Amino acid sequence: PLIVSPPFRFNARVGTRTFKIVEADSDASFRAVNARTAEAQAAPRNRYVQTYLEGGETPRAGDLRISVIAEGDPVIVGSVFVHQRTRS
């Protein structure tokens, strides 16, 4: 599995504006911002299995990356995230 390194960010887009909601330097600090328990904050780093769905050799807007959390935070292990590239 893949380990995603910090910083961890959560942004929200409203219309054409993007707002940074959270930026953290570790899984534990990101979990703390999300009001997680001490036990959850102590869980091991998340590890991901990723699949890329791309339109060619050069990344383009619209390409997809599917991430499944394989290990780590027990509350979200097994969760699937789909990320869409917004820029080329």
Coordinates of C-alpha atoms in Angstrom, one line a residue:
P1 CA 0.0 0.0 0.0
L2 CA 0.9 3.6 -0.5
I3 CA 1.6 6.0 2.4
V4 CA 0.5 9.6 1.8
S5 CA 2.9 12.0 3.4
P6 CA 2.0 15.4 5.0
P7 CA 0.9 18.0 4.7
F8 CA -2.7 16.9 4.7
R9 CA -5.2 19.4 3.4
F10 CA -8.9 19.6 3.1
N11 CA -10.2 22.3 0.7
A12 CA -13.7 23.3 -0.3
R13 CA -14.6 24.9 -3.6
V14 CA -17.6 27.3 -3.7
G15 CA -18.1 28.5 -7.3
T16 CA -14.7 29.6 -8.5
R17 CA -13.2 30.2 -5.0
T18 CA -11.3 27.6 -3.0
F19 CA -11.1 27.7 0.8
K20 CA -8.6 25.8 2.9
I21 CA -10.6 24.1 5.7
V22 CA -7.7 22.1 7.4
E23 CA -4.0 21.7 6.9
A24 CA -2.1 19.3 9.2
D25 CA 1.4 17.9 9.4
S26 CA 0.4 14.3 10.5
D27 CA -2.5 11.8 10.4
A28 CA -2.8 12.3 14.2
S29 CA -3.1 16.1 14.0
F30 CA -5.6 15.9 11.1
R31 CA -7.7 13.5 13.2
A32 CA -7.5 15.9 16.2
V33 CA -8.8 18.7 14.1
N34 CA -11.7 16.4 13.2
A35 CA -12.5 16.0 17.0
R36 CA -11.4 12.4 17.0
T37 CA -10.7 10.4 20.2
A38 CA -7.2 9.9 21.6
E39 CA -7.4 6.3 20.5
A40 CA -8.2 7.3 16.9
Q41 CA -5.3 9.8 17.0
A42 CA -3.0 7.0 18.1
A43 CA -4.0 4.7 15.2
P44 CA -1.2 4.0 12.7
R45 CA -0.7 6.0 9.6
N46 CA -3.2 5.4 6.8
R47 CA -2.1 3.4 3.9
Y48 CA -3.8 3.6 0.5
V49 CA -4.2 1.4 -2.5
Q50 CA -4.7 3.7 -5.6
T51 CA -5.9 3.2 -9.1
Y52 CA -5.4 5.8 -11.8
L53 CA -7.9 6.3 -14.6
E54 CA -6.2 8.6 -17.1
G55 CA -6.8 9.7 -20.6
G56 CA -3.3 9.2 -21.9
E57 CA 0.4 9.6 -21.0
T58 CA 0.1 13.2 -20.0
P59 CA -2.1 14.0 -17.0
R60 CA -5.1 16.0 -18.0
A61 CA -8.0 17.8 -16.3
G62 CA -10.8 15.2 -15.7
D63 CA -8.4 12.3 -15.0
L64 CA -9.4 10.2 -11.9
R65 CA -7.6 8.7 -9.0
I66 CA -9.4 6.2 -6.8
S67 CA -8.0 5.7 -3.3
V68 CA -9.0 2.9 -0.9
I69 CA -7.8 3.1 2.6
A70 CA -6.2 -0.3 3.3
E71 CA -4.8 0.2 6.8
G72 CA -4.7 2.8 9.6
D73 CA -7.6 4.7 11.1
P74 CA -10.2 1.9 11.9
V75 CA -13.1 4.3 11.3
I76 CA -12.2 4.8 7.7
V77 CA -10.4 1.6 6.6
G78 CA -12.2 0.4 3.5
S79 CA -13.4 3.9 2.5
V80 CA -13.1 4.8 -1.1
F81 CA -12.2 8.3 -2.3
V82 CA -12.4 9.5 -5.9
H83 CA -10.2 12.5 -6.8
Q84 CA -10.7 14.3 -10.1
R85 CA -7.8 16.3 -11.5
T86 CA -8.9 19.9 -12.0
R87 CA -5.9 21.1 -13.9
S88 CA -3.6 19.7 -16.6

